[in-house]
mmCIF file of C-alpha atoms in Angstrom:
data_model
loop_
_atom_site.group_PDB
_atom_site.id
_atom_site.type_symbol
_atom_site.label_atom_id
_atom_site.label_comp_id
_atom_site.label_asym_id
_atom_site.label_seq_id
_atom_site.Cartn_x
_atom_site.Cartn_y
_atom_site.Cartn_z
ATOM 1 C CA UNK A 137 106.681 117.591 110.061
ATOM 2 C CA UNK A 138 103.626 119.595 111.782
ATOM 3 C CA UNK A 139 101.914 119.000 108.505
ATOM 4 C CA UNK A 140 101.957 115.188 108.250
ATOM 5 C CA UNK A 141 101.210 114.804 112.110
ATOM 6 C CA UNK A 142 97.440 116.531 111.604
ATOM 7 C CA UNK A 143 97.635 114.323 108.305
ATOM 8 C CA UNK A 144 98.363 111.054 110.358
ATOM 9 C CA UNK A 145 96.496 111.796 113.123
ATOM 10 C CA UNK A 146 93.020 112.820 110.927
ATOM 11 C CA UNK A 147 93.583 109.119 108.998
ATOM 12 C CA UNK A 148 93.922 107.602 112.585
ATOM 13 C CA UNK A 149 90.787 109.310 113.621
ATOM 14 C CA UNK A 150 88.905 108.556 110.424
ATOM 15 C CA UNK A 151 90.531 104.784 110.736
ATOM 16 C CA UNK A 152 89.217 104.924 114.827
ATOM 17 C CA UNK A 153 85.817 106.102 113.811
ATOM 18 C CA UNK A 154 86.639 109.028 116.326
ATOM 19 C CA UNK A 155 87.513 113.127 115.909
ATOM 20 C CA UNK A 156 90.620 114.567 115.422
ATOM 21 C CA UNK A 157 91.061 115.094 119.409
ATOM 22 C CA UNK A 158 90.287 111.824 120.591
ATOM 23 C CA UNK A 159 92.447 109.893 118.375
ATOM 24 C CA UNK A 160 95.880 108.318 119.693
ATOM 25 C CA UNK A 161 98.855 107.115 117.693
ATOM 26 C CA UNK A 162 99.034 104.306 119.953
ATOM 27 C CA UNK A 163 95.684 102.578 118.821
ATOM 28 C CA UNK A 164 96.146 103.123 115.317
ATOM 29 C CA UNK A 165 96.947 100.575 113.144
ATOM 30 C CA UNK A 166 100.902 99.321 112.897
ATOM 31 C CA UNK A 167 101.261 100.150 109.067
ATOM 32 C CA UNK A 168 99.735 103.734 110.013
ATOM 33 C CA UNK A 169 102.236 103.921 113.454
ATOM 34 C CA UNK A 170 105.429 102.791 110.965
ATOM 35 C CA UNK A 171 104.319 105.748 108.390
ATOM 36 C CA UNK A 172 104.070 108.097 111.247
ATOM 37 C CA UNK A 173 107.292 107.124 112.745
ATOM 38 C CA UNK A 174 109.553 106.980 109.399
ATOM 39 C CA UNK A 175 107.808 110.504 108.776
ATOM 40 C CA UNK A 176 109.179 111.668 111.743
ATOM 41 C CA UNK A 177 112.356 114.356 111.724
ATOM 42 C CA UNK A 178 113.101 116.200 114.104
ATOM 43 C CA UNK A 179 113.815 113.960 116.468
ATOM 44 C CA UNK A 180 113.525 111.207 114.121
ATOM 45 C CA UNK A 181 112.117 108.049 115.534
ATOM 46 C CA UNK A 182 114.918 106.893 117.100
ATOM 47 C CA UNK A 183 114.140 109.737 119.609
ATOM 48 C CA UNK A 184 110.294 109.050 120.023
ATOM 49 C CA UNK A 185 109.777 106.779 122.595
ATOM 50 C CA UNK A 186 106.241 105.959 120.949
ATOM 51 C CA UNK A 187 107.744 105.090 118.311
ATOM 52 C CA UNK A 188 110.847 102.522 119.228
ATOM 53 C CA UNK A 189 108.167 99.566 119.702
ATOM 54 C CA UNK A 190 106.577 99.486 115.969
ATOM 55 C CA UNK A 191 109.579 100.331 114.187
ATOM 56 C CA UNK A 192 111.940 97.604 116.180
ATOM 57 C CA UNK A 193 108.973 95.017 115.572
ATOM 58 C CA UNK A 194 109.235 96.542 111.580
ATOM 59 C CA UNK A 195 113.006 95.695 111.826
ATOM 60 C CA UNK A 196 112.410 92.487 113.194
ATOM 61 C CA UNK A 197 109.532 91.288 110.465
ATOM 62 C CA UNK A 198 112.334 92.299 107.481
ATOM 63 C CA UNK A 199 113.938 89.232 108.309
ATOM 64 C CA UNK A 200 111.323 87.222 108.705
ATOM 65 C CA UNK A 201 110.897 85.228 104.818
ATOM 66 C CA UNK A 202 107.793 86.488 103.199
ATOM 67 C CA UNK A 203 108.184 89.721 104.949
ATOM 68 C CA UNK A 204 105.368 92.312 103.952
ATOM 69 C CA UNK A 205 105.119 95.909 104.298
ATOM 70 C CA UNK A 206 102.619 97.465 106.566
ATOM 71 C CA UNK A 207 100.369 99.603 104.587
ATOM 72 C CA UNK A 208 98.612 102.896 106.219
ATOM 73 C CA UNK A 209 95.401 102.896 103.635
ATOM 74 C CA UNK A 210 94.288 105.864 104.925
ATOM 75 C CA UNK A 211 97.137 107.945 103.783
ATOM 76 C CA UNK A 212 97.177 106.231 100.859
ATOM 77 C CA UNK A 213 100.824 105.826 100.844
ATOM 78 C CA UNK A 214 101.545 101.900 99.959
ATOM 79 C CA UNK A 215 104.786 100.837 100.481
ATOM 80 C CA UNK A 216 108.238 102.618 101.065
ATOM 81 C CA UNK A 217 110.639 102.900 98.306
ATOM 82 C CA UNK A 218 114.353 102.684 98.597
ATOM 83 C CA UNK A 219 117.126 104.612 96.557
ATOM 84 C CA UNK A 220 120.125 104.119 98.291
ATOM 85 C CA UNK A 221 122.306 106.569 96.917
ATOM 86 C CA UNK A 222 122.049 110.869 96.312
ATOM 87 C CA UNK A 223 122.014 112.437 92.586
ATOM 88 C CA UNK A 224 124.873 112.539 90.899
ATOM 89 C CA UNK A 225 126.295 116.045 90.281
ATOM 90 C CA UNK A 226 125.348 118.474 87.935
ATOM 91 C CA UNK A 227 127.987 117.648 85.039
ATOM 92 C CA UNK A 228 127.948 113.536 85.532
ATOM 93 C CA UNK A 229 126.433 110.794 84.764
ATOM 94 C CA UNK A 230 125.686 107.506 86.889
ATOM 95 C CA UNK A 231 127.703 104.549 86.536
ATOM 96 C CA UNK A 232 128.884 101.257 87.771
ATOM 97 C CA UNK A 233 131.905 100.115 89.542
ATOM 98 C CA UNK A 234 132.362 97.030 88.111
ATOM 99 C CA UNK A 235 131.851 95.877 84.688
ATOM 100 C CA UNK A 236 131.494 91.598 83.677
ATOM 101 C CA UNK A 237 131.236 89.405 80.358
ATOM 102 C CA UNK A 238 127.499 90.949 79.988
ATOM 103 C CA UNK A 239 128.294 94.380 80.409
ATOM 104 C CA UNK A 240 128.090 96.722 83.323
ATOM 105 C CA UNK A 241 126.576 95.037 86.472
ATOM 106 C CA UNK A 242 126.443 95.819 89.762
ATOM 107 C CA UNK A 243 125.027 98.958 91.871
ATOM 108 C CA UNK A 244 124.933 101.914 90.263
ATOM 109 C CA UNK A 245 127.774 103.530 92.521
ATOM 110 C CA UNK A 246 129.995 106.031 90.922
ATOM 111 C CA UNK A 247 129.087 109.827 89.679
ATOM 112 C CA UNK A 248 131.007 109.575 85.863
ATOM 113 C CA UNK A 249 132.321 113.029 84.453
ATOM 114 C CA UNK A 250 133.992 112.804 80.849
ATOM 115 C CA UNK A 251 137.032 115.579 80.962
ATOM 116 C CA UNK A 252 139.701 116.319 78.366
ATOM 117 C CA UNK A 253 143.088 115.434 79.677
ATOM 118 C CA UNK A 254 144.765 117.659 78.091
ATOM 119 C CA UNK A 255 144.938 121.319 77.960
ATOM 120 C CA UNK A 256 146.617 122.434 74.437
ATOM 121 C CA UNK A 257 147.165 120.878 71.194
ATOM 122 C CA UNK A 258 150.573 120.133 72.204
ATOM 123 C CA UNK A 259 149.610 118.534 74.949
ATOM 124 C CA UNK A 260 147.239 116.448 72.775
ATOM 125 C CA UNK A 261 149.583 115.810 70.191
ATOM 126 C CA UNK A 262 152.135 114.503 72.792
ATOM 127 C CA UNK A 263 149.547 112.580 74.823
ATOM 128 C CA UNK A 264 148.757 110.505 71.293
ATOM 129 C CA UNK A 265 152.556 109.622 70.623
ATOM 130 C CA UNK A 266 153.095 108.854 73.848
ATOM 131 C CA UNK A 267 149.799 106.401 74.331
ATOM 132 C CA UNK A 268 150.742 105.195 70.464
ATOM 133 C CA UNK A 269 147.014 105.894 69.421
ATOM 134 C CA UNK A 270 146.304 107.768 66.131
ATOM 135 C CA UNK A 271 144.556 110.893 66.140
ATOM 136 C CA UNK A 272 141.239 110.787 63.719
ATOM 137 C CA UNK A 273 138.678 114.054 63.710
ATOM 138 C CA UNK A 274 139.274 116.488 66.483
ATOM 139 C CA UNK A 275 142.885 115.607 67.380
ATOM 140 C CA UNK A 276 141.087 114.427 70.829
ATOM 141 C CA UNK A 277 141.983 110.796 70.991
ATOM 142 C CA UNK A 278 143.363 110.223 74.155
ATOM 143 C CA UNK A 279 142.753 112.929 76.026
ATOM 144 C CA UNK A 280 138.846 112.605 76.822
ATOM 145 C CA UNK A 281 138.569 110.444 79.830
ATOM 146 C CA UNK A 282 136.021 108.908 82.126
ATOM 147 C CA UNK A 283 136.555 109.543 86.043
ATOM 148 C CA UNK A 284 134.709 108.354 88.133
ATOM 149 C CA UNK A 285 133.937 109.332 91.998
ATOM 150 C CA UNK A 286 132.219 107.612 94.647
ATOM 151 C CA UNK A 287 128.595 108.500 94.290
ATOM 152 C CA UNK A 288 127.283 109.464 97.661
ATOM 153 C CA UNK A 289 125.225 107.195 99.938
ATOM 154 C CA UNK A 290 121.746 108.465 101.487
ATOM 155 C CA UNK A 291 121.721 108.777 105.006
ATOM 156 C CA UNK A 292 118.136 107.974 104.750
ATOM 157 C CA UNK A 293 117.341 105.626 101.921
ATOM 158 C CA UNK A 294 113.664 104.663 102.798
ATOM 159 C CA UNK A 295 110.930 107.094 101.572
ATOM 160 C CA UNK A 296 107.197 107.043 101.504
ATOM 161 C CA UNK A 297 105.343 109.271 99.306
ATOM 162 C CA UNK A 298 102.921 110.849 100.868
ATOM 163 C CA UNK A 299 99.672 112.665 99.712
ATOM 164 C CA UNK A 300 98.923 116.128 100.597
ATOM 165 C CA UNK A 301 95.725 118.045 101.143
ATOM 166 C CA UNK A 302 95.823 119.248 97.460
ATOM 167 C CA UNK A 303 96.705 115.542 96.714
ATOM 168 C CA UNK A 304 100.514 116.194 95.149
ATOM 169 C CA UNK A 305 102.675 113.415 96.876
ATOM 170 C CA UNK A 306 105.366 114.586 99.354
ATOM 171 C CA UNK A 307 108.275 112.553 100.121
ATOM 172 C CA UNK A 308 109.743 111.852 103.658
ATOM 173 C CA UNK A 309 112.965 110.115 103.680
ATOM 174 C CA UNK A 310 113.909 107.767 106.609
ATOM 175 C CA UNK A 311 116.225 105.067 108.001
ATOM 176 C CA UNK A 312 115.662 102.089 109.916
ATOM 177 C CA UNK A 313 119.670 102.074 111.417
ATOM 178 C CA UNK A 314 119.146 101.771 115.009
#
């Protein structure tokens, strides 16, 4: 995080109109003391006493209709994205849980993997008198499934992209669970 705190705190001091040692997080602006905040890791900004006041007033102005991100322009950041779950593995696809008249709907929850059921061609062959369905091409019919897993939630599903010195955007995931 020691990168993004001389980042912050040079915007704050460009935002102040004052150097790089006279600025303080406290009198920069809220959108720029939310940025710093979410950045924050280790502690996150649960642990930051500086930080409780913005991002429980942040919390707060969610709920309020018509609700608007505070923007840091300095950093040029803009507003925090949101993926709320991880990759799927290597090997799967994403898919949905539940599936209506119009097709698949829903959040994209579930890690898909297609797998062949069965092991030989006797296997196969039994699987396909067994399910009644007739065998066409590969003799496969049957035996390639879909499962599905649980795909796994972020612990941190907020992220702001952030610029760096060489101007290639960094991303610094966050949470706003008290």
């Amino acid at each position: 995080m020691r990168p993004l705190v001389i980042l912050v705190a040079t915007l704050i001091g460009t935002a102040l109109g004052t150097p790089l040692g006279g600025a303080k997080a406290e009198d920069a602006s809220w959108g720029c003391q939310v940025l710093l905040c979410a950045a924050s890791k280790n502690p996150s900004w649960h642990g930051v006493a500086y930080c409780v006041p913005p991002m429980t007033r942040l919390i707060a102005a969610m709920k309020d209709p018509g609700f608007s991100w505070p923007i840091c322009h300095e950093a040029k950041a803009g507003k925090p994205g949101r993926e709320n779950y991880e990759d799927c593995p290597a090997g799967t696809t994403v898919g949905y849980s539940s599936q209506g008249d119009g097709g698949w709907r829903g959040e994209p929850d579930q890690c898909i993997k297609t797998v062949d059921v069965c092991r030989s061609p006797m296997e196969r062959n039994a699987h396909t008198r067994q399910s009644g369905m007739t065998s066409f091409g590969n003799g496969h019919d049957g035996c390639i499934q879909q499962v599905a897993t649980p795909r796994p939630r972020r612990a941190d599903p907020y992220f702001f992209d952030i610029p760096n010195d060489q101007g290639m955007k960094e991303r610094f995931w966050f949470n706003l669970d008290h």
